[in-house]
PDB file of N, CA and C in Angstrom:
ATOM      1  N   UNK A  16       0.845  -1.183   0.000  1.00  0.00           N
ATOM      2  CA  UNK A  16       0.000   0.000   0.000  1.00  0.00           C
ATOM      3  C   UNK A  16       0.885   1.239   0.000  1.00  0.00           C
ATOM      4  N   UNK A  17       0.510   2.167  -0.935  1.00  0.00           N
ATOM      5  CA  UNK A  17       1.572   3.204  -0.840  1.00  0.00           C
ATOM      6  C   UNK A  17       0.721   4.505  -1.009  1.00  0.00           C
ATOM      7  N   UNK A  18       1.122   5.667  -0.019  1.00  0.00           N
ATOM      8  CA  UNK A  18       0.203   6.740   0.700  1.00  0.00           C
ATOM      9  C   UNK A  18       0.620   7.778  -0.326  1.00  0.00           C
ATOM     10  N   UNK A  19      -0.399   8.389  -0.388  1.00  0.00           N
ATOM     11  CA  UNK A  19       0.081  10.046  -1.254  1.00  0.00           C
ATOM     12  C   UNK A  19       1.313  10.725  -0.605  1.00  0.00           C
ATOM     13  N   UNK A  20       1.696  11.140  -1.745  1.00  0.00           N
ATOM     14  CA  UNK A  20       2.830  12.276  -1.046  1.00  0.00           C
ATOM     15  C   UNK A  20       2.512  13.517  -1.778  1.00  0.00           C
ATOM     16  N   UNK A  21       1.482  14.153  -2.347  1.00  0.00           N
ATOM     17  CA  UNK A  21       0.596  15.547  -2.597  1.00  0.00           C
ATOM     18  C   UNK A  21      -0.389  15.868  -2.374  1.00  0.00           C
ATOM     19  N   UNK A  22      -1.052  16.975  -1.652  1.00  0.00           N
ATOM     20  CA  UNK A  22      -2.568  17.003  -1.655  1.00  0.00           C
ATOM     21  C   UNK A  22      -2.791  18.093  -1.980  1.00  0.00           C
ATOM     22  N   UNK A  23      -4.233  18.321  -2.327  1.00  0.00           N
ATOM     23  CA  UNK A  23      -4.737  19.630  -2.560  1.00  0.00           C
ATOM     24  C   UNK A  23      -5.339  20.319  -1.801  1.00  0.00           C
ATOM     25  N   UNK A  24      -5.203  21.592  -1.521  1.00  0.00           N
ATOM     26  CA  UNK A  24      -5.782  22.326  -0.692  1.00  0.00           C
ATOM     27  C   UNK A  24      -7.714  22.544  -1.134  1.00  0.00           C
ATOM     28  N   UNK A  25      -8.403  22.477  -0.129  1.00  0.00           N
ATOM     29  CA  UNK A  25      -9.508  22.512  -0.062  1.00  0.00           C
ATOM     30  C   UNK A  25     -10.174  23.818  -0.748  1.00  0.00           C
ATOM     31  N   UNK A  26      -9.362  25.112  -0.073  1.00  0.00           N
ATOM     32  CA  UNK A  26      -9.374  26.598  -0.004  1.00  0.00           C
ATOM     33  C   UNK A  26      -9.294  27.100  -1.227  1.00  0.00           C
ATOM     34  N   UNK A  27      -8.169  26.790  -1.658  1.00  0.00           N
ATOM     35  CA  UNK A  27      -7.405  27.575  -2.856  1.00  0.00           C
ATOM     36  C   UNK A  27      -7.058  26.601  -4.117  1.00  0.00           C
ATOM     37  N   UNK A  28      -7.377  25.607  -3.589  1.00  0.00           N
ATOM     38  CA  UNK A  28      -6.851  24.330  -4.911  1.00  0.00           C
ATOM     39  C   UNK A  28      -5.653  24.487  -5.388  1.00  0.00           C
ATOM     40  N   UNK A  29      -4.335  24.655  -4.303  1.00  0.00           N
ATOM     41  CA  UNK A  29      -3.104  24.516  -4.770  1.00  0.00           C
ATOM     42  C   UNK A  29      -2.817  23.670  -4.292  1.00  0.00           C
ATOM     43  N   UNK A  30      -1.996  22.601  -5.458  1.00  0.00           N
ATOM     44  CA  UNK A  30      -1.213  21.638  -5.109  1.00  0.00           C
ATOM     45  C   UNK A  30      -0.032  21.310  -4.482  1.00  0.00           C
ATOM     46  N   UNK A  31       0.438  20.519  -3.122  1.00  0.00           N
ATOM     47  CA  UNK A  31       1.456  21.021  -2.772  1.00  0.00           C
ATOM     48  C   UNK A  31       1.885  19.386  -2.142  1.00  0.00           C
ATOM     49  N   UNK A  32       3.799  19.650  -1.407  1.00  0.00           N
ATOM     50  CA  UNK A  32       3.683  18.143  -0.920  1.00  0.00           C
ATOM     51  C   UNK A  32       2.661  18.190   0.302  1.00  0.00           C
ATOM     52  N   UNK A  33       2.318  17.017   0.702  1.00  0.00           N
ATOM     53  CA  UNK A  33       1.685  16.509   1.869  1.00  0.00           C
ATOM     54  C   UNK A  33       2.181  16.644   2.887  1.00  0.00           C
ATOM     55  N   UNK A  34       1.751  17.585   4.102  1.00  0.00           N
ATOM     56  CA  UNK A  34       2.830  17.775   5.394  1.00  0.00           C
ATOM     57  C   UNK A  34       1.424  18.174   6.346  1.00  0.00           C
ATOM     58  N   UNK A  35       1.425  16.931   7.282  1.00  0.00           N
ATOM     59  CA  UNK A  35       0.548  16.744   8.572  1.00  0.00           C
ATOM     60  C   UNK A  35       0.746  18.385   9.320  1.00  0.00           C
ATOM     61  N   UNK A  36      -0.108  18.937   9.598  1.00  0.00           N
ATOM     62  CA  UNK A  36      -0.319  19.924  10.643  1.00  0.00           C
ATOM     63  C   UNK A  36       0.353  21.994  10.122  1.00  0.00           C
ATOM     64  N   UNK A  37       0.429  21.503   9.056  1.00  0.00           N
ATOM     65  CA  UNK A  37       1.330  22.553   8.510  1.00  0.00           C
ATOM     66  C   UNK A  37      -0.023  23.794   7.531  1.00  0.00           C
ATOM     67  N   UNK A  38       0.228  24.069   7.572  1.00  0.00           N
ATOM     68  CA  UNK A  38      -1.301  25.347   6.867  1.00  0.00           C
ATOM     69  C   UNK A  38      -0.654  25.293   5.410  1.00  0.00           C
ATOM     70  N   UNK A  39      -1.586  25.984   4.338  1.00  0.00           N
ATOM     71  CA  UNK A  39      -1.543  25.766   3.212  1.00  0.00           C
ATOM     72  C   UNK A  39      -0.533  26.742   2.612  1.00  0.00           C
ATOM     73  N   UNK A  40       0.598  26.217   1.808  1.00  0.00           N
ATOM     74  CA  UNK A  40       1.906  27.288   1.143  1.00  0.00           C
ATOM     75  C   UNK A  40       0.892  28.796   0.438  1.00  0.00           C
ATOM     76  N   UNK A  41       0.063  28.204  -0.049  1.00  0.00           N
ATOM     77  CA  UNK A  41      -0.495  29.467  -0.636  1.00  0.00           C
ATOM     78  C   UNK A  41      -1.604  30.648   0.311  1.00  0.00           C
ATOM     79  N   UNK A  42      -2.702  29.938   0.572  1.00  0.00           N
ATOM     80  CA  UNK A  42      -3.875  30.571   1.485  1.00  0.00           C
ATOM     81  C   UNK A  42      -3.742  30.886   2.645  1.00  0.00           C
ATOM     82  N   UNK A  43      -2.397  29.816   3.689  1.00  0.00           N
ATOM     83  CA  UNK A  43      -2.527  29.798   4.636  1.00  0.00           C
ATOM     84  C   UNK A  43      -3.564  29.109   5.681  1.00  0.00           C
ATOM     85  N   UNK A  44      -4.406  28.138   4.884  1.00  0.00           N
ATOM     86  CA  UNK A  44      -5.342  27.849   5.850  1.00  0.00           C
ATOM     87  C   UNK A  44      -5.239  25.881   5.644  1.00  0.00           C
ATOM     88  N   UNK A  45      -5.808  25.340   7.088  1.00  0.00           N
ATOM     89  CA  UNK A  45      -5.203  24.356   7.729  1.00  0.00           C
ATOM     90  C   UNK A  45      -5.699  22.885   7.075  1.00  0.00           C
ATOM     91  N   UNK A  46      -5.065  22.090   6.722  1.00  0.00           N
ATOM     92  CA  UNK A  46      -5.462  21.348   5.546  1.00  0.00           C
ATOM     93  C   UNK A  46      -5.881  20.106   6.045  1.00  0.00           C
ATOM     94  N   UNK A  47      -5.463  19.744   7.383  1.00  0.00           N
ATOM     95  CA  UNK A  47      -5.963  18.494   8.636  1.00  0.00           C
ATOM     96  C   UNK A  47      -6.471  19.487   9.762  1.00  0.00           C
ATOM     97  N   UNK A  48      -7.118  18.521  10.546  1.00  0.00           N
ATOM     98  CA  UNK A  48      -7.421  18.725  11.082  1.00  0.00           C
ATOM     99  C   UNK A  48      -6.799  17.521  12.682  1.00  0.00           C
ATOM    100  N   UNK A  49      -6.525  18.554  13.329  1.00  0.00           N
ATOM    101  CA  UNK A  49      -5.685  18.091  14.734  1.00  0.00           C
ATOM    102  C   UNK A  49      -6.650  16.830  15.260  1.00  0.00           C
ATOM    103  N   UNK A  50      -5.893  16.342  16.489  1.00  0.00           N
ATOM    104  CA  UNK A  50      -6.773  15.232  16.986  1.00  0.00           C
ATOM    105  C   UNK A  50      -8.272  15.932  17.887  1.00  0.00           C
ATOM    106  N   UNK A  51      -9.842  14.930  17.927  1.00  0.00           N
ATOM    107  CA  UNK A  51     -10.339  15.815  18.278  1.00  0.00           C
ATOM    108  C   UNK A  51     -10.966  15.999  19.806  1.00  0.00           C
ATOM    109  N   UNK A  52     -11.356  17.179  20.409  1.00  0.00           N
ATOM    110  CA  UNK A  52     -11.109  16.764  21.815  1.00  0.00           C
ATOM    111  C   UNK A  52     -12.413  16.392  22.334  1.00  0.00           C
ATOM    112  N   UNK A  53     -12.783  16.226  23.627  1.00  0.00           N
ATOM    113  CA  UNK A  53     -13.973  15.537  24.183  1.00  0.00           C
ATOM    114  C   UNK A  53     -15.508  16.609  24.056  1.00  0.00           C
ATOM    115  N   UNK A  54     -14.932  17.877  23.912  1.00  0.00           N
ATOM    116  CA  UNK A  54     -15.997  19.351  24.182  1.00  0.00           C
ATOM    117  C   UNK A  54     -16.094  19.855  23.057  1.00  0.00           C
ATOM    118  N   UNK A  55     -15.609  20.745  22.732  1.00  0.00           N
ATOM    119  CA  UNK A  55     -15.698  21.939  21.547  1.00  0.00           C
ATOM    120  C   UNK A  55     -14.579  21.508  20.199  1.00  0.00           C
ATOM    121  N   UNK A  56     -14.235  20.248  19.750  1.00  0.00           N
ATOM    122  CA  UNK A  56     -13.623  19.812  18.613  1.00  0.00           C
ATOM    123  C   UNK A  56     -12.595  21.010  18.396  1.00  0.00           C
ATOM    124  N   UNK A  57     -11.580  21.291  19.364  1.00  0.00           N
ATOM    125  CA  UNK A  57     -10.485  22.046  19.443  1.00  0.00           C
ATOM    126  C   UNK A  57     -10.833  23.508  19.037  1.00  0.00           C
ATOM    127  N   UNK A  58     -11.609  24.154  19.406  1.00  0.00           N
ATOM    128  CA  UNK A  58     -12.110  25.618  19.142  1.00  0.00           C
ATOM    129  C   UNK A  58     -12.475  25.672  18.034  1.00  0.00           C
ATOM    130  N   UNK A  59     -13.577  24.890  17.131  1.00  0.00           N
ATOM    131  CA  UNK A  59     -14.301  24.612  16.339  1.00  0.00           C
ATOM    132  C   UNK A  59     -15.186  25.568  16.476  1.00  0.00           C
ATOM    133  N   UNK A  60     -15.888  25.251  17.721  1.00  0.00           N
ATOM    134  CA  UNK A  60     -17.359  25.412  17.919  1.00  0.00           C
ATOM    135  C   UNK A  60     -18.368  24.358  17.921  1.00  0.00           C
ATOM    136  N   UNK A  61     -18.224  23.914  17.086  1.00  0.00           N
ATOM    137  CA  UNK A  61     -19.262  22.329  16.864  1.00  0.00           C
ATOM    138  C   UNK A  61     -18.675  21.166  17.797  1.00  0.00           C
ATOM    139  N   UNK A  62     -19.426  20.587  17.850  1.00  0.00           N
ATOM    140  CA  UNK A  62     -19.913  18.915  18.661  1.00  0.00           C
ATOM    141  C   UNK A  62     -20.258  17.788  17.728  1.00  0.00           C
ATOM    142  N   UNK A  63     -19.321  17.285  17.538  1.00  0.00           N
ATOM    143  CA  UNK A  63     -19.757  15.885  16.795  1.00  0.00           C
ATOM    144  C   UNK A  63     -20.123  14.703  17.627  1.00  0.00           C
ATOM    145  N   UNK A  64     -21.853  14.921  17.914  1.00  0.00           N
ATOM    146  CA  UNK A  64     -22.212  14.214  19.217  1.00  0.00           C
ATOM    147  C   UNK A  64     -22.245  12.202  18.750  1.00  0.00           C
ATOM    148  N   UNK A  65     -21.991  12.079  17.480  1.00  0.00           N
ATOM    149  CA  UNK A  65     -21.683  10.687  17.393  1.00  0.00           C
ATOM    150  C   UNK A  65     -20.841  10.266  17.911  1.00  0.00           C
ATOM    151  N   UNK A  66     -19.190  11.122  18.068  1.00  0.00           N
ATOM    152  CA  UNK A  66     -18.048  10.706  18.700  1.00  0.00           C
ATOM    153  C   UNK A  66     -17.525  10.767  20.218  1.00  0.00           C
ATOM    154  N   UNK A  67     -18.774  12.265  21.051  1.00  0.00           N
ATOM    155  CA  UNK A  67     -19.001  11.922  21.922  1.00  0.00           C
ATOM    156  C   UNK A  67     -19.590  10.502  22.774  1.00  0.00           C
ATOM    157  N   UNK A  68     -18.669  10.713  24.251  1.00  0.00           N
ATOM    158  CA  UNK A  68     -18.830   9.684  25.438  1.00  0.00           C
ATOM    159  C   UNK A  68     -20.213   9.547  25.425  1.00  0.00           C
ATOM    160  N   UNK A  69     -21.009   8.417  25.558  1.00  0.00           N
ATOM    161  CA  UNK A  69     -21.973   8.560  26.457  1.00  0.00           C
ATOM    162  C   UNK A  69     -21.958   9.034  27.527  1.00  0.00           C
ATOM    163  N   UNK A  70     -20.947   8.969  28.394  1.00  0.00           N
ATOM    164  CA  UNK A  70     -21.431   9.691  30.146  1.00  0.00           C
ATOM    165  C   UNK A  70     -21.096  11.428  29.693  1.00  0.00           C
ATOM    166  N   UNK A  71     -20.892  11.945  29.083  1.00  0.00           N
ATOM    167  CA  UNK A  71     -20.693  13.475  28.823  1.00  0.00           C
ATOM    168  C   UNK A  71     -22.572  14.013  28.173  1.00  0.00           C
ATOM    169  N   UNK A  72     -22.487  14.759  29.571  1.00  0.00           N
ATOM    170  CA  UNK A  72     -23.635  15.137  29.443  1.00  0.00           C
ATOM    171  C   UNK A  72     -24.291  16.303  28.328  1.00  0.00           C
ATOM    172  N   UNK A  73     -23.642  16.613  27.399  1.00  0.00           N
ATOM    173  CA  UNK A  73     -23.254  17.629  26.715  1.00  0.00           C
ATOM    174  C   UNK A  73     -23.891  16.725  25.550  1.00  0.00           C
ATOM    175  N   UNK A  74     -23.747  14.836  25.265  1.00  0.00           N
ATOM    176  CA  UNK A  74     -23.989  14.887  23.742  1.00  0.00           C
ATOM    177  C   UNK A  74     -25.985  14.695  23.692  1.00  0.00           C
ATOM    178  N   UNK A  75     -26.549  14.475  25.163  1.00  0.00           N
ATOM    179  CA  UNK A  75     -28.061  14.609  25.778  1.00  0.00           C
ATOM    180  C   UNK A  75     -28.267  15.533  25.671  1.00  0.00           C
ATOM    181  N   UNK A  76     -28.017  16.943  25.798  1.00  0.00           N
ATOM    182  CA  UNK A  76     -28.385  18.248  25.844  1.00  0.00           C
ATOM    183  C   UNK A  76     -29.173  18.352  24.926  1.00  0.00           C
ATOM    184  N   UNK A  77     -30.481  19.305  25.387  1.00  0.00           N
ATOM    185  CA  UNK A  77     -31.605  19.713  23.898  1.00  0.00           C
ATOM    186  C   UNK A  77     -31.729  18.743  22.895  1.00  0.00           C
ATOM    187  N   UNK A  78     -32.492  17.365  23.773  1.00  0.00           N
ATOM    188  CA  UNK A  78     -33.053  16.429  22.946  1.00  0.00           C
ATOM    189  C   UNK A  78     -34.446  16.475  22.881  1.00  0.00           C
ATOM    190  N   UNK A  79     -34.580  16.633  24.189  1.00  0.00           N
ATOM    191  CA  UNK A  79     -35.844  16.486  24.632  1.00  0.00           C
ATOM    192  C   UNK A  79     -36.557  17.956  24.390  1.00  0.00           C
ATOM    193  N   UNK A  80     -36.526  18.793  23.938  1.00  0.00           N
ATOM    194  CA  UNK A  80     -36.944  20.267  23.607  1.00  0.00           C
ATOM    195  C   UNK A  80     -38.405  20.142  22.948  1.00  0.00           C
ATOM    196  N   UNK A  81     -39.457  20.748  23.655  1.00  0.00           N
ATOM    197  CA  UNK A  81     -40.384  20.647  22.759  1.00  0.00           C
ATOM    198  C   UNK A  81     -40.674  21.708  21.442  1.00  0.00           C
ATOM    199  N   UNK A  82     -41.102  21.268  20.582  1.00  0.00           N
ATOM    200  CA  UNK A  82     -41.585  22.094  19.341  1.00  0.00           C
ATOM    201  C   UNK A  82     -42.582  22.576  18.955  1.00  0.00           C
ATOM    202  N   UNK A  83     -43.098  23.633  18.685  1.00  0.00           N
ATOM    203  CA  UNK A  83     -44.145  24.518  18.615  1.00  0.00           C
ATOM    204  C   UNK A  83     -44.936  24.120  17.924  1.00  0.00           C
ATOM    205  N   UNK A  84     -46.377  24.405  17.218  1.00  0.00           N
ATOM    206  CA  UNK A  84     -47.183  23.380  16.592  1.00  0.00           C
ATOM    207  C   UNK A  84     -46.924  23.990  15.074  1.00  0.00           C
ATOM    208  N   UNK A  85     -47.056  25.754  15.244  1.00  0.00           N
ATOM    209  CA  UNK A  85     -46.894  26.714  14.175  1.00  0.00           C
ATOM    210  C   UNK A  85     -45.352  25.995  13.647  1.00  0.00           C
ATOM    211  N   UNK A  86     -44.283  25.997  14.139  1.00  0.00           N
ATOM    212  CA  UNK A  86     -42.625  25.229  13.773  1.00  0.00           C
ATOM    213  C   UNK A  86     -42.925  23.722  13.037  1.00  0.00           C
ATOM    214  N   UNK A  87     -43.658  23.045  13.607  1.00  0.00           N
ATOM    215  CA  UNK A  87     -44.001  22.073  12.812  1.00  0.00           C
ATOM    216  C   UNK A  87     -45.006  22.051  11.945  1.00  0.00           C
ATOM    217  N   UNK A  88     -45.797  23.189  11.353  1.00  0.00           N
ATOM    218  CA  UNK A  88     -46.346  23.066  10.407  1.00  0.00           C
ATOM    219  C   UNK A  88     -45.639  23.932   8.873  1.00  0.00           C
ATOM    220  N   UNK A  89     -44.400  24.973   9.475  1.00  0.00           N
ATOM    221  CA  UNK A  89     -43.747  25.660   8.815  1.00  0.00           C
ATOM    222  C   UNK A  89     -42.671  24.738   8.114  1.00  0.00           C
ATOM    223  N   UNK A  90     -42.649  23.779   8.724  1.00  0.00           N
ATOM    224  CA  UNK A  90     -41.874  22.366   8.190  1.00  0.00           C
ATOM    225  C   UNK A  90     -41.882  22.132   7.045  1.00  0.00           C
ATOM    226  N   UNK A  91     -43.728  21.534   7.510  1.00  0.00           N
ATOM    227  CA  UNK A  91     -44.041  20.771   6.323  1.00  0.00           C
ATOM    228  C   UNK A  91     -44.452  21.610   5.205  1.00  0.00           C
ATOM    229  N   UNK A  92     -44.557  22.832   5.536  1.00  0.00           N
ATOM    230  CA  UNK A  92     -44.499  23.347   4.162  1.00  0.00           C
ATOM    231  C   UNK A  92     -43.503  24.273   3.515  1.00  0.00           C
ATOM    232  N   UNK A  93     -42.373  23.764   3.998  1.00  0.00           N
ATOM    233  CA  UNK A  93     -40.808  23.813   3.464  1.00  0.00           C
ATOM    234  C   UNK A  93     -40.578  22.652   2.467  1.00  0.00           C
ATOM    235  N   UNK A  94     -41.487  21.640   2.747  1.00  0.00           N
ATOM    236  CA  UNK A  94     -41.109  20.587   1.828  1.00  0.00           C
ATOM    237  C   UNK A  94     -42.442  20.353   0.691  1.00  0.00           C
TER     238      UNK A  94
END
């Protein structure tokens, strides 16, 4: 099995070698993404509550929320 040694930037679509953790030669912007952590996916902002713990009470949060009747009829006629 033999791994790339070029990738393309997402941003700017410049081609460049492949280098883990390093930002893009041209745009400057980050082409991996670091390992991710248990809360806020390293100052993301977002929650990828599939990869969350079950005991972290954070991936339960605003499940149970109820919904308005007017919100669910604005739904269905979005679709």
């Amino acid at each position: 099995m033999e791994l790339a040694t070029r990738m393309i930037c997402g941003y700017c679509a410049k081609e460049q070698p492949y280098s883990n953790g390093r930002p893009c030669v041209g745009c400057g912007g980050l082409l991996t993404r670091g390992n991710h952590t248990s809360h806020w996916e390293g100052g993301l902002g977002c929650r990828n509550k599939t990869q969350m713990s079950r005991n972290d009470r954070q991936k339960y949060n605003s499940i149970c929320k109820t919904v308005s009747n007017k919100a669910k009829i604005e739904k269905k006629q979005k679709k």
